[in-house]
Amino acid sequence: MDKLPPAQKRRCILYFYHGLSEKEIAKAEGVSQQMVSLSLDGALKKLKKYLKL
């Protein structure tokens, strides 16, 4: 996860480790839920690429 940009890393931690919903993350960060969703999707794609899955 260290290779992810700060926002994607933070959102992954909040979503996967702390169990926050996309809506909760969006509200806390003052962004749209769609932005969080796209960010998480992009992060997963990057992680899969790094792990070569």
mmCIF entry with sequence, helices, sheets and N, C-alpha, C, O atoms, coordinates in Angstrom:
data_MODEL
# 
_entry.id   MODEL 
# 
_entity.id                         1 
_entity.type                       polymer 
_entity.pdbx_number_of_molecules   1 
# 
_entity_poly.entity_id                      1 
_entity_poly.type                           'polypeptide(L)' 
_entity_poly.nstd_linkage                   no 
_entity_poly.nstd_monomer                   no 
_entity_poly.pdbx_seq_one_letter_code       MDKLPPAQKRRCILYFYHGLSEKEIAKAEGVSQQMVSLSLDGALKKLKKYLKL 
_entity_poly.pdbx_seq_one_letter_code_can   MDKLPPAQKRRCILYFYHGLSEKEIAKAEGVSQQMVSLSLDGALKKLKKYLKL 
_entity_poly.pdbx_strand_id                 A 
# 
loop_
_entity_poly_seq.entity_id 
_entity_poly_seq.num 
_entity_poly_seq.mon_id 
_entity_poly_seq.hetero 
1 1  MET n 
1 2  ASP n 
1 3  LYS n 
1 4  LEU n 
1 5  PRO n 
1 6  PRO n 
1 7  ALA n 
1 8  GLN n 
1 9  LYS n 
1 10 ARG n 
1 11 ARG n 
1 12 CYS n 
1 13 ILE n 
1 14 LEU n 
1 15 TYR n 
1 16 PHE n 
1 17 TYR n 
1 18 HIS n 
1 19 GLY n 
1 20 LEU n 
1 21 SER n 
1 22 GLU n 
1 23 LYS n 
1 24 GLU n 
1 25 ILE n 
1 26 ALA n 
1 27 LYS n 
1 28 ALA n 
1 29 GLU n 
1 30 GLY n 
1 31 VAL n 
1 32 SER n 
1 33 GLN n 
1 34 GLN n 
1 35 MET n 
1 36 VAL n 
1 37 SER n 
1 38 LEU n 
1 39 SER n 
1 40 LEU n 
1 41 ASP n 
1 42 GLY n 
1 43 ALA n 
1 44 LEU n 
1 45 LYS n 
1 46 LYS n 
1 47 LEU n 
1 48 LYS n 
1 49 LYS n 
1 50 TYR n 
1 51 LEU n 
1 52 LYS n 
1 53 LEU n 
# 
_struct_asym.id          A 
_struct_asym.entity_id   1 
# 
loop_
_struct_conf.conf_type_id 
_struct_conf.id 
_struct_conf.pdbx_PDB_helix_id 
_struct_conf.beg_label_comp_id 
_struct_conf.beg_label_asym_id 
_struct_conf.beg_label_seq_id 
_struct_conf.pdbx_beg_PDB_ins_code 
_struct_conf.end_label_comp_id 
_struct_conf.end_label_asym_id 
_struct_conf.end_label_seq_id 
_struct_conf.pdbx_end_PDB_ins_code 
_struct_conf.beg_auth_comp_id 
_struct_conf.beg_auth_asym_id 
_struct_conf.beg_auth_seq_id 
_struct_conf.end_auth_comp_id 
_struct_conf.end_auth_asym_id 
_struct_conf.end_auth_seq_id 
_struct_conf.pdbx_PDB_helix_class 
_struct_conf.details 
_struct_conf.pdbx_PDB_helix_length 
HELX_P HELX_P1 AA1 PRO A 6  ? CYS A 12 ? PRO A 6  CYS A 12 1 ? 7  
HELX_P HELX_P2 AA2 ILE A 13 ? TYR A 17 ? ILE A 13 TYR A 17 3 ? 5  
HELX_P HELX_P3 AA3 GLU A 22 ? GLU A 29 ? GLU A 22 GLU A 29 1 ? 8  
HELX_P HELX_P4 AA4 GLN A 33 ? LEU A 51 ? GLN A 33 LEU A 51 1 ? 19 
# 
_struct_conf_type.id          HELX_P 
_struct_conf_type.criteria    ? 
_struct_conf_type.reference   ? 
# 
loop_
_atom_site.group_PDB 
_atom_site.id 
_atom_site.type_symbol 
_atom_site.label_atom_id 
_atom_site.label_alt_id 
_atom_site.label_comp_id 
_atom_site.label_asym_id 
_atom_site.label_entity_id 
_atom_site.label_seq_id 
_atom_site.pdbx_PDB_ins_code 
_atom_site.Cartn_x 
_atom_site.Cartn_y 
_atom_site.Cartn_z 
_atom_site.occupancy 
_atom_site.B_iso_or_equiv 
_atom_site.pdbx_formal_charge 
_atom_site.auth_seq_id 
_atom_site.auth_comp_id 
_atom_site.auth_asym_id 
_atom_site.auth_atom_id 
_atom_site.pdbx_PDB_model_num 
ATOM 1   N N  . MET A 1 1  ? 0.815   -1.195  0.000   1.00 0.00 ? 1  MET A N  1 
ATOM 2   C CA . MET A 1 1  ? 0.000   0.000   0.000   1.00 0.00 ? 1  MET A CA 1 
ATOM 3   C C  . MET A 1 1  ? 0.861   1.263   0.000   1.00 0.00 ? 1  MET A C  1 
ATOM 4   O O  . MET A 1 1  ? 0.358   2.354   -0.268  1.00 0.00 ? 1  MET A O  1 
ATOM 5   N N  . ASP A 1 2  ? 2.127   1.126   0.292   1.00 0.00 ? 2  ASP A N  1 
ATOM 6   C CA . ASP A 1 2  ? 3.000   2.298   0.331   1.00 0.00 ? 2  ASP A CA 1 
ATOM 7   C C  . ASP A 1 2  ? 3.178   2.939   -1.033  1.00 0.00 ? 2  ASP A C  1 
ATOM 8   O O  . ASP A 1 2  ? 3.589   4.097   -1.117  1.00 0.00 ? 2  ASP A O  1 
ATOM 9   N N  . LYS A 1 3  ? 2.879   2.213   -2.103  1.00 0.00 ? 3  LYS A N  1 
ATOM 10  C CA . LYS A 1 3  ? 3.032   2.753   -3.455  1.00 0.00 ? 3  LYS A CA 1 
ATOM 11  C C  . LYS A 1 3  ? 1.824   3.563   -3.906  1.00 0.00 ? 3  LYS A C  1 
ATOM 12  O O  . LYS A 1 3  ? 1.861   4.202   -4.958  1.00 0.00 ? 3  LYS A O  1 
ATOM 13  N N  . LEU A 1 4  ? 0.769   3.540   -3.131  1.00 0.00 ? 4  LEU A N  1 
ATOM 14  C CA . LEU A 1 4  ? -0.440  4.281   -3.484  1.00 0.00 ? 4  LEU A CA 1 
ATOM 15  C C  . LEU A 1 4  ? -0.289  5.759   -3.133  1.00 0.00 ? 4  LEU A C  1 
ATOM 16  O O  . LEU A 1 4  ? 0.422   6.107   -2.191  1.00 0.00 ? 4  LEU A O  1 
ATOM 17  N N  . PRO A 1 5  ? -0.960  6.627   -3.895  1.00 0.00 ? 5  PRO A N  1 
ATOM 18  C CA . PRO A 1 5  ? -0.990  8.044   -3.511  1.00 0.00 ? 5  PRO A CA 1 
ATOM 19  C C  . PRO A 1 5  ? -1.652  8.195   -2.134  1.00 0.00 ? 5  PRO A C  1 
ATOM 20  O O  . PRO A 1 5  ? -2.461  7.353   -1.745  1.00 0.00 ? 5  PRO A O  1 
ATOM 21  N N  . PRO A 1 6  ? -1.322  9.244   -1.407  1.00 0.00 ? 6  PRO A N  1 
ATOM 22  C CA . PRO A 1 6  ? -1.834  9.414   -0.037  1.00 0.00 ? 6  PRO A CA 1 
ATOM 23  C C  . PRO A 1 6  ? -3.351  9.279   0.113   1.00 0.00 ? 6  PRO A C  1 
ATOM 24  O O  . PRO A 1 6  ? -3.820  8.620   1.041   1.00 0.00 ? 6  PRO A O  1 
ATOM 25  N N  . ALA A 1 7  ? -4.114  9.886   -0.776  1.00 0.00 ? 7  ALA A N  1 
ATOM 26  C CA . ALA A 1 7  ? -5.579  9.826   -0.649  1.00 0.00 ? 7  ALA A CA 1 
ATOM 27  C C  . ALA A 1 7  ? -6.082  8.399   -0.830  1.00 0.00 ? 7  ALA A C  1 
ATOM 28  O O  . ALA A 1 7  ? -6.958  7.957   -0.086  1.00 0.00 ? 7  ALA A O  1 
ATOM 29  N N  . GLN A 1 8  ? -5.548  7.681   -1.796  1.00 0.00 ? 8  GLN A N  1 
ATOM 30  C CA . GLN A 1 8  ? -5.989  6.299   -2.015  1.00 0.00 ? 8  GLN A CA 1 
ATOM 31  C C  . GLN A 1 8  ? -5.580  5.409   -0.840  1.00 0.00 ? 8  GLN A C  1 
ATOM 32  O O  . GLN A 1 8  ? -6.349  4.550   -0.407  1.00 0.00 ? 8  GLN A O  1 
ATOM 33  N N  . LYS A 1 9  ? -4.395  5.616   -0.339  1.00 0.00 ? 9  LYS A N  1 
ATOM 34  C CA . LYS A 1 9  ? -3.928  4.830   0.811   1.00 0.00 ? 9  LYS A CA 1 
ATOM 35  C C  . LYS A 1 9  ? -4.830  5.077   2.024   1.00 0.00 ? 9  LYS A C  1 
ATOM 36  O O  . LYS A 1 9  ? -5.257  4.136   2.695   1.00 0.00 ? 9  LYS A O  1 
ATOM 37  N N  . ARG A 1 10 ? -5.111  6.350   2.294   1.00 0.00 ? 10 ARG A N  1 
ATOM 38  C CA . ARG A 1 10 ? -5.957  6.709   3.435   1.00 0.00 ? 10 ARG A CA 1 
ATOM 39  C C  . ARG A 1 10 ? -7.351  6.103   3.295   1.00 0.00 ? 10 ARG A C  1 
ATOM 40  O O  . ARG A 1 10 ? -7.899  5.567   4.259   1.00 0.00 ? 10 ARG A O  1 
ATOM 41  N N  . ARG A 1 11 ? -7.917  6.187   2.108   1.00 0.00 ? 11 ARG A N  1 
ATOM 42  C CA . ARG A 1 11 ? -9.260  5.653   1.886   1.00 0.00 ? 11 ARG A CA 1 
ATOM 43  C C  . ARG A 1 11 ? -9.285  4.140   2.003   1.00 0.00 ? 11 ARG A C  1 
ATOM 44  O O  . ARG A 1 11 ? -10.252 3.579   2.520   1.00 0.00 ? 11 ARG A O  1 
ATOM 45  N N  . CYS A 1 12 ? -8.249  3.470   1.537   1.00 0.00 ? 12 CYS A N  1 
ATOM 46  C CA . CYS A 1 12 ? -8.177  2.007   1.686   1.00 0.00 ? 12 CYS A CA 1 
ATOM 47  C C  . CYS A 1 12 ? -8.111  1.618   3.152   1.00 0.00 ? 12 CYS A C  1 
ATOM 48  O O  . CYS A 1 12 ? -8.778  0.675   3.579   1.00 0.00 ? 12 CYS A O  1 
ATOM 49  N N  . ILE A 1 13 ? -7.316  2.333   3.917   1.00 0.00 ? 13 ILE A N  1 
ATOM 50  C CA . ILE A 1 13 ? -7.198  2.042   5.345   1.00 0.00 ? 13 ILE A CA 1 
ATOM 51  C C  . ILE A 1 13 ? -8.533  2.243   6.047   1.00 0.00 ? 13 ILE A C  1 
ATOM 52  O O  . ILE A 1 13 ? -8.956  1.411   6.851   1.00 0.00 ? 13 ILE A O  1 
ATOM 53  N N  . LEU A 1 14 ? -9.194  3.357   5.735   1.00 0.00 ? 14 LEU A N  1 
ATOM 54  C CA . LEU A 1 14 ? -10.495 3.625   6.358   1.00 0.00 ? 14 LEU A CA 1 
ATOM 55  C C  . LEU A 1 14 ? -11.532 2.582   5.956   1.00 0.00 ? 14 LEU A C  1 
ATOM 56  O O  . LEU A 1 14 ? -12.336 2.154   6.783   1.00 0.00 ? 14 LEU A O  1 
ATOM 57  N N  . TYR A 1 15 ? -11.516 2.179   4.705   1.00 0.00 ? 15 TYR A N  1 
ATOM 58  C CA . TYR A 1 15 ? -12.527 1.251   4.188   1.00 0.00 ? 15 TYR A CA 1 
ATOM 59  C C  . TYR A 1 15 ? -12.260 -0.190  4.619   1.00 0.00 ? 15 TYR A C  1 
ATOM 60  O O  . TYR A 1 15 ? -13.148 -0.852  5.156   1.00 0.00 ? 15 TYR A O  1 
ATOM 61  N N  . PHE A 1 16 ? -11.055 -0.672  4.389   1.00 0.00 ? 16 PHE A N  1 
ATOM 62  C CA . PHE A 1 16 ? -10.767 -2.079  4.639   1.00 0.00 ? 16 PHE A CA 1 
ATOM 63  C C  . PHE A 1 16 ? -10.368 -2.396  6.088   1.00 0.00 ? 16 PHE A C  1 
ATOM 64  O O  . PHE A 1 16 ? -10.722 -3.455  6.607   1.00 0.00 ? 16 PHE A O  1 
ATOM 65  N N  . TYR A 1 17 ? -9.640  -1.494  6.734   1.00 0.00 ? 17 TYR A N  1 
ATOM 66  C CA . TYR A 1 17 ? -9.166  -1.782  8.087   1.00 0.00 ? 17 TYR A CA 1 
ATOM 67  C C  . TYR A 1 17 ? -10.100 -1.265  9.177   1.00 0.00 ? 17 TYR A C  1 
ATOM 68  O O  . TYR A 1 17 ? -10.257 -1.893  10.224  1.00 0.00 ? 17 TYR A O  1 
ATOM 69  N N  . HIS A 1 18 ? -10.718 -0.113  8.918   1.00 0.00 ? 18 HIS A N  1 
ATOM 70  C CA . HIS A 1 18 ? -11.588 0.477   9.937   1.00 0.00 ? 18 HIS A CA 1 
ATOM 71  C C  . HIS A 1 18 ? -13.068 0.252   9.664   1.00 0.00 ? 18 HIS A C  1 
ATOM 72  O O  . HIS A 1 18 ? -13.914 0.569   10.499  1.00 0.00 ? 18 HIS A O  1 
ATOM 73  N N  . GLY A 1 19 ? -13.377 -0.294  8.499   1.00 0.00 ? 19 GLY A N  1 
ATOM 74  C CA . GLY A 1 19 ? -14.761 -0.667  8.194   1.00 0.00 ? 19 GLY A CA 1 
ATOM 75  C C  . GLY A 1 19 ? -15.710 0.482   7.888   1.00 0.00 ? 19 GLY A C  1 
ATOM 76  O O  . GLY A 1 19 ? -16.927 0.310   7.960   1.00 0.00 ? 19 GLY A O  1 
ATOM 77  N N  . LEU A 1 20 ? -15.175 1.649   7.548   1.00 0.00 ? 20 LEU A N  1 
ATOM 78  C CA . LEU A 1 20 ? -16.051 2.760   7.190   1.00 0.00 ? 20 LEU A CA 1 
ATOM 79  C C  . LEU A 1 20 ? -16.648 2.512   5.807   1.00 0.00 ? 20 LEU A C  1 
ATOM 80  O O  . LEU A 1 20 ? -16.024 1.880   4.954   1.00 0.00 ? 20 LEU A O  1 
ATOM 81  N N  . SER A 1 21 ? -17.838 3.008   5.600   1.00 0.00 ? 21 SER A N  1 
ATOM 82  C CA . SER A 1 21 ? -18.477 2.890   4.294   1.00 0.00 ? 21 SER A CA 1 
ATOM 83  C C  . SER A 1 21 ? -17.944 3.995   3.379   1.00 0.00 ? 21 SER A C  1 
ATOM 84  O O  . SER A 1 21 ? -17.332 4.958   3.839   1.00 0.00 ? 21 SER A O  1 
ATOM 85  N N  . GLU A 1 22 ? -18.185 3.837   2.093   1.00 0.00 ? 22 GLU A N  1 
ATOM 86  C CA . GLU A 1 22 ? -17.791 4.880   1.141   1.00 0.00 ? 22 GLU A CA 1 
ATOM 87  C C  . GLU A 1 22 ? -18.468 6.198   1.507   1.00 0.00 ? 22 GLU A C  1 
ATOM 88  O O  . GLU A 1 22 ? -17.859 7.264   1.421   1.00 0.00 ? 22 GLU A O  1 
ATOM 89  N N  . LYS A 1 23 ? -19.716 6.115   1.909   1.00 0.00 ? 23 LYS A N  1 
ATOM 90  C CA . LYS A 1 23 ? -20.471 7.313   2.281   1.00 0.00 ? 23 LYS A CA 1 
ATOM 91  C C  . LYS A 1 23 ? -19.842 8.000   3.498   1.00 0.00 ? 23 LYS A C  1 
ATOM 92  O O  . LYS A 1 23 ? -19.730 9.225   3.527   1.00 0.00 ? 23 LYS A O  1 
ATOM 93  N N  . GLU A 1 24 ? -19.435 7.222   4.493   1.00 0.00 ? 24 GLU A N  1 
ATOM 94  C CA . GLU A 1 24 ? -18.818 7.782   5.700   1.00 0.00 ? 24 GLU A CA 1 
ATOM 95  C C  . GLU A 1 24 ? -17.477 8.448   5.374   1.00 0.00 ? 24 GLU A C  1 
ATOM 96  O O  . GLU A 1 24 ? -17.164 9.522   5.888   1.00 0.00 ? 24 GLU A O  1 
ATOM 97  N N  . ILE A 1 25 ? -16.702 7.803   4.523   1.00 0.00 ? 25 ILE A N  1 
ATOM 98  C CA . ILE A 1 25 ? -15.411 8.366   4.129   1.00 0.00 ? 25 ILE A CA 1 
ATOM 99  C C  . ILE A 1 25 ? -15.632 9.669   3.369   1.00 0.00 ? 25 ILE A C  1 
ATOM 100 O O  . ILE A 1 25 ? -14.950 10.663  3.618   1.00 0.00 ? 25 ILE A O  1 
ATOM 101 N N  . ALA A 1 26 ? -16.583 9.660   2.444   1.00 0.00 ? 26 ALA A N  1 
ATOM 102 C CA . ALA A 1 26 ? -16.885 10.854  1.654   1.00 0.00 ? 26 ALA A CA 1 
ATOM 103 C C  . ALA A 1 26 ? -17.286 12.019  2.557   1.00 0.00 ? 26 ALA A C  1 
ATOM 104 O O  . ALA A 1 26 ? -16.829 13.146  2.368   1.00 0.00 ? 26 ALA A O  1 
ATOM 105 N N  . LYS A 1 27 ? -18.131 11.741  3.526   1.00 0.00 ? 27 LYS A N  1 
ATOM 106 C CA . LYS A 1 27 ? -18.579 12.792  4.442   1.00 0.00 ? 27 LYS A CA 1 
ATOM 107 C C  . LYS A 1 27 ? -17.410 13.338  5.265   1.00 0.00 ? 27 LYS A C  1 
ATOM 108 O O  . LYS A 1 27 ? -17.295 14.550  5.451   1.00 0.00 ? 27 LYS A O  1 
ATOM 109 N N  . ALA A 1 28 ? -16.547 12.450  5.757   1.00 0.00 ? 28 ALA A N  1 
ATOM 110 C CA . ALA A 1 28 ? -15.408 12.867  6.575   1.00 0.00 ? 28 ALA A CA 1 
ATOM 111 C C  . ALA A 1 28 ? -14.407 13.702  5.776   1.00 0.00 ? 28 ALA A C  1 
ATOM 112 O O  . ALA A 1 28 ? -13.781 14.616  6.312   1.00 0.00 ? 28 ALA A O  1 
ATOM 113 N N  . GLU A 1 29 ? -14.264 13.381  4.497   1.00 0.00 ? 29 GLU A N  1 
ATOM 114 C CA . GLU A 1 29 ? -13.289 14.078  3.661   1.00 0.00 ? 29 GLU A CA 1 
ATOM 115 C C  . GLU A 1 29 ? -13.893 15.251  2.885   1.00 0.00 ? 29 GLU A C  1 
ATOM 116 O O  . GLU A 1 29 ? -13.164 16.027  2.267   1.00 0.00 ? 29 GLU A O  1 
ATOM 117 N N  . GLY A 1 30 ? -15.198 15.379  2.917   1.00 0.00 ? 30 GLY A N  1 
ATOM 118 C CA . GLY A 1 30 ? -15.842 16.464  2.199   1.00 0.00 ? 30 GLY A CA 1 
ATOM 119 C C  . GLY A 1 30 ? -15.818 16.296  0.689   1.00 0.00 ? 30 GLY A C  1 
ATOM 120 O O  . GLY A 1 30 ? -15.735 17.273  -0.055  1.00 0.00 ? 30 GLY A O  1 
ATOM 121 N N  . VAL A 1 31 ? -15.893 15.041  0.240   1.00 0.00 ? 31 VAL A N  1 
ATOM 122 C CA . VAL A 1 31 ? -15.928 14.741  -1.191  1.00 0.00 ? 31 VAL A CA 1 
ATOM 123 C C  . VAL A 1 31 ? -17.157 13.892  -1.484  1.00 0.00 ? 31 VAL A C  1 
ATOM 124 O O  . VAL A 1 31 ? -17.856 13.467  -0.564  1.00 0.00 ? 31 VAL A O  1 
ATOM 125 N N  . SER A 1 32 ? -17.418 13.647  -2.754  1.00 0.00 ? 32 SER A N  1 
ATOM 126 C CA . SER A 1 32 ? -18.578 12.838  -3.115  1.00 0.00 ? 32 SER A CA 1 
ATOM 127 C C  . SER A 1 32 ? -18.293 11.350  -2.888  1.00 0.00 ? 32 SER A C  1 
ATOM 128 O O  . SER A 1 32 ? -17.144 10.909  -2.871  1.00 0.00 ? 32 SER A O  1 
ATOM 129 N N  . GLN A 1 33 ? -19.370 10.604  -2.715  1.00 0.00 ? 33 GLN A N  1 
ATOM 130 C CA . GLN A 1 33 ? -19.231 9.155   -2.566  1.00 0.00 ? 33 GLN A CA 1 
ATOM 131 C C  . GLN A 1 33 ? -18.658 8.548   -3.843  1.00 0.00 ? 33 GLN A C  1 
ATOM 132 O O  . GLN A 1 33 ? -17.898 7.581   -3.788  1.00 0.00 ? 33 GLN A O  1 
ATOM 133 N N  . GLN A 1 34 ? -19.017 9.111   -4.976  1.00 0.00 ? 34 GLN A N  1 
ATOM 134 C CA . GLN A 1 34 ? -18.485 8.621   -6.248  1.00 0.00 ? 34 GLN A CA 1 
ATOM 135 C C  . GLN A 1 34 ? -16.967 8.790   -6.297  1.00 0.00 ? 34 GLN A C  1 
ATOM 136 O O  . GLN A 1 34 ? -16.267 7.918   -6.810  1.00 0.00 ? 34 GLN A O  1 
ATOM 137 N N  . MET A 1 35 ? -16.454 9.898   -5.770  1.00 0.00 ? 35 MET A N  1 
ATOM 138 C CA . MET A 1 35 ? -15.011 10.132  -5.735  1.00 0.00 ? 35 MET A CA 1 
ATOM 139 C C  . MET A 1 35 ? -14.320 9.056   -4.902  1.00 0.00 ? 35 MET A C  1 
ATOM 140 O O  . MET A 1 35 ? -13.274 8.538   -5.295  1.00 0.00 ? 35 MET A O  1 
ATOM 141 N N  . VAL A 1 36 ? -14.893 8.727   -3.775  1.00 0.00 ? 36 VAL A N  1 
ATOM 142 C CA . VAL A 1 36 ? -14.321 7.695   -2.911  1.00 0.00 ? 36 VAL A CA 1 
ATOM 143 C C  . VAL A 1 36 ? -14.371 6.338   -3.619  1.00 0.00 ? 36 VAL A C  1 
ATOM 144 O O  . VAL A 1 36 ? -13.398 5.585   -3.592  1.00 0.00 ? 36 VAL A O  1 
ATOM 145 N N  . SER A 1 37 ? -15.486 6.037   -4.241  1.00 0.00 ? 37 SER A N  1 
ATOM 146 C CA . SER A 1 37 ? -15.648 4.773   -4.952  1.00 0.00 ? 37 SER A CA 1 
ATOM 147 C C  . SER A 1 37 ? -14.621 4.632   -6.067  1.00 0.00 ? 37 SER A C  1 
ATOM 148 O O  . SER A 1 37 ? -13.992 3.584   -6.214  1.00 0.00 ? 37 SER A O  1 
ATOM 149 N N  . LEU A 1 38 ? -14.456 5.691   -6.848  1.00 0.00 ? 38 LEU A N  1 
ATOM 150 C CA . LEU A 1 38 ? -13.470 5.661   -7.937  1.00 0.00 ? 38 LEU A CA 1 
ATOM 151 C C  . LEU A 1 38 ? -12.047 5.535   -7.391  1.00 0.00 ? 38 LEU A C  1 
ATOM 152 O O  . LEU A 1 38 ? -11.208 4.843   -7.968  1.00 0.00 ? 38 LEU A O  1 
ATOM 153 N N  . SER A 1 39 ? -11.795 6.199   -6.297  1.00 0.00 ? 39 SER A N  1 
ATOM 154 C CA . SER A 1 39 ? -10.477 6.138   -5.675  1.00 0.00 ? 39 SER A CA 1 
ATOM 155 C C  . SER A 1 39 ? -10.160 4.722   -5.183  1.00 0.00 ? 39 SER A C  1 
ATOM 156 O O  . SER A 1 39 ? -9.059  4.215   -5.399  1.00 0.00 ? 39 SER A O  1 
ATOM 157 N N  . LEU A 1 40 ? -11.126 4.095   -4.525  1.00 0.00 ? 40 LEU A N  1 
ATOM 158 C CA . LEU A 1 40 ? -10.923 2.733   -4.034  1.00 0.00 ? 40 LEU A CA 1 
ATOM 159 C C  . LEU A 1 40 ? -10.750 1.747   -5.191  1.00 0.00 ? 40 LEU A C  1 
ATOM 160 O O  . LEU A 1 40 ? -9.917  0.843   -5.129  1.00 0.00 ? 40 LEU A O  1 
ATOM 161 N N  . ASP A 1 41 ? -11.542 1.931   -6.235  1.00 0.00 ? 41 ASP A N  1 
ATOM 162 C CA . ASP A 1 41 ? -11.431 1.070   -7.413  1.00 0.00 ? 41 ASP A CA 1 
ATOM 163 C C  . ASP A 1 41 ? -10.046 1.212   -8.044  1.00 0.00 ? 41 ASP A C  1 
ATOM 164 O O  . ASP A 1 41 ? -9.412  0.220   -8.401  1.00 0.00 ? 41 ASP A O  1 
ATOM 165 N N  . GLY A 1 42 ? -9.594  2.436   -8.174  1.00 0.00 ? 42 GLY A N  1 
ATOM 166 C CA . GLY A 1 42 ? -8.266  2.675   -8.729  1.00 0.00 ? 42 GLY A CA 1 
ATOM 167 C C  . GLY A 1 42 ? -7.166  2.084   -7.865  1.00 0.00 ? 42 GLY A C  1 
ATOM 168 O O  . GLY A 1 42 ? -6.189  1.538   -8.377  1.00 0.00 ? 42 GLY A O  1 
ATOM 169 N N  . ALA A 1 43 ? -7.328  2.194   -6.559  1.00 0.00 ? 43 ALA A N  1 
ATOM 170 C CA . ALA A 1 43 ? -6.337  1.639   -5.635  1.00 0.00 ? 43 ALA A CA 1 
ATOM 171 C C  . ALA A 1 43 ? -6.255  0.125   -5.768  1.00 0.00 ? 43 ALA A C  1 
ATOM 172 O O  . ALA A 1 43 ? -5.163  -0.442  -5.783  1.00 0.00 ? 43 ALA A O  1 
ATOM 173 N N  . LEU A 1 44 ? -7.401  -0.526  -5.865  1.00 0.00 ? 44 LEU A N  1 
ATOM 174 C CA . LEU A 1 44 ? -7.404  -1.987  -6.010  1.00 0.00 ? 44 LEU A CA 1 
ATOM 175 C C  . LEU A 1 44 ? -6.736  -2.416  -7.314  1.00 0.00 ? 44 LEU A C  1 
ATOM 176 O O  . LEU A 1 44 ? -6.001  -3.403  -7.345  1.00 0.00 ? 44 LEU A O  1 
ATOM 177 N N  . LYS A 1 45 ? -6.990  -1.684  -8.371  1.00 0.00 ? 45 LYS A N  1 
ATOM 178 C CA . LYS A 1 45 ? -6.359  -1.997  -9.654  1.00 0.00 ? 45 LYS A CA 1 
ATOM 179 C C  . LYS A 1 45 ? -4.850  -1.840  -9.568  1.00 0.00 ? 45 LYS A C  1 
ATOM 180 O O  . LYS A 1 45 ? -4.109  -2.672  -10.092 1.00 0.00 ? 45 LYS A O  1 
ATOM 181 N N  . LYS A 1 46 ? -4.387  -0.778  -8.909  1.00 0.00 ? 46 LYS A N  1 
ATOM 182 C CA . LYS A 1 46 ? -2.950  -0.558  -8.750  1.00 0.00 ? 46 LYS A CA 1 
ATOM 183 C C  . LYS A 1 46 ? -2.322  -1.652  -7.896  1.00 0.00 ? 46 LYS A C  1 
ATOM 184 O O  . LYS A 1 46 ? -1.245  -2.155  -8.215  1.00 0.00 ? 46 LYS A O  1 
ATOM 185 N N  . LEU A 1 47 ? -3.001  -2.019  -6.804  1.00 0.00 ? 47 LEU A N  1 
ATOM 186 C CA . LEU A 1 47 ? -2.460  -3.066  -5.937  1.00 0.00 ? 47 LEU A CA 1 
ATOM 187 C C  . LEU A 1 47 ? -2.375  -4.404  -6.658  1.00 0.00 ? 47 LEU A C  1 
ATOM 188 O O  . LEU A 1 47 ? -1.401  -5.139  -6.498  1.00 0.00 ? 47 LEU A O  1 
ATOM 189 N N  . LYS A 1 48 ? -3.386  -4.719  -7.447  1.00 0.00 ? 48 LYS A N  1 
ATOM 190 C CA . LYS A 1 48 ? -3.350  -5.964  -8.222  1.00 0.00 ? 48 LYS A CA 1 
ATOM 191 C C  . LYS A 1 48 ? -2.199  -5.948  -9.202  1.00 0.00 ? 48 LYS A C  1 
ATOM 192 O O  . LYS A 1 48 ? -1.536  -6.965  -9.409  1.00 0.00 ? 48 LYS A O  1 
ATOM 193 N N  . LYS A 1 49 ? -1.958  -4.794  -9.807  1.00 0.00 ? 49 LYS A N  1 
ATOM 194 C CA . LYS A 1 49 ? -0.840  -4.663  -10.762 1.00 0.00 ? 49 LYS A CA 1 
ATOM 195 C C  . LYS A 1 49 ? 0.492   -4.860  -10.048 1.00 0.00 ? 49 LYS A C  1 
ATOM 196 O O  . LYS A 1 49 ? 1.367   -5.577  -10.535 1.00 0.00 ? 49 LYS A O  1 
ATOM 197 N N  . TYR A 1 50 ? 0.640   -4.214  -8.884  1.00 0.00 ? 50 TYR A N  1 
ATOM 198 C CA . TYR A 1 50 ? 1.881   -4.332  -8.114  1.00 0.00 ? 50 TYR A CA 1 
ATOM 199 C C  . TYR A 1 50 ? 2.118   -5.774  -7.677  1.00 0.00 ? 50 TYR A C  1 
ATOM 200 O O  . TYR A 1 50 ? 3.250   -6.257  -7.673  1.00 0.00 ? 50 TYR A O  1 
ATOM 201 N N  . LEU A 1 51 ? 1.026   -6.454  -7.308  1.00 0.00 ? 51 LEU A N  1 
ATOM 202 C CA . LEU A 1 51 ? 1.129   -7.846  -6.839  1.00 0.00 ? 51 LEU A CA 1 
ATOM 203 C C  . LEU A 1 51 ? 1.089   -8.842  -7.986  1.00 0.00 ? 51 LEU A C  1 
ATOM 204 O O  . LEU A 1 51 ? 1.292   -10.041 -7.795  1.00 0.00 ? 51 LEU A O  1 
ATOM 205 N N  . LYS A 1 52 ? 0.823   -8.324  -9.188  1.00 0.00 ? 52 LYS A N  1 
ATOM 206 C CA . LYS A 1 52 ? 0.745   -9.133  -10.402 1.00 0.00 ? 52 LYS A CA 1 
ATOM 207 C C  . LYS A 1 52 ? -0.310  -10.220 -10.301 1.00 0.00 ? 52 LYS A C  1 
ATOM 208 O O  . LYS A 1 52 ? -0.062  -11.385 -10.615 1.00 0.00 ? 52 LYS A O  1 
ATOM 209 N N  . LEU A 1 53 ? -1.488  -9.815  -9.857  1.00 0.00 ? 53 LEU A N  1 
ATOM 210 C CA . LEU A 1 53 ? -2.625  -10.748 -9.740  1.00 0.00 ? 53 LEU A CA 1 
ATOM 211 C C  . LEU A 1 53 ? -3.501  -10.666 -10.965 1.00 0.00 ? 53 LEU A C  1 
ATOM 212 O O  . LEU A 1 53 ? -4.505  -11.373 -11.054 1.00 0.00 ? 53 LEU A O  1 
# 
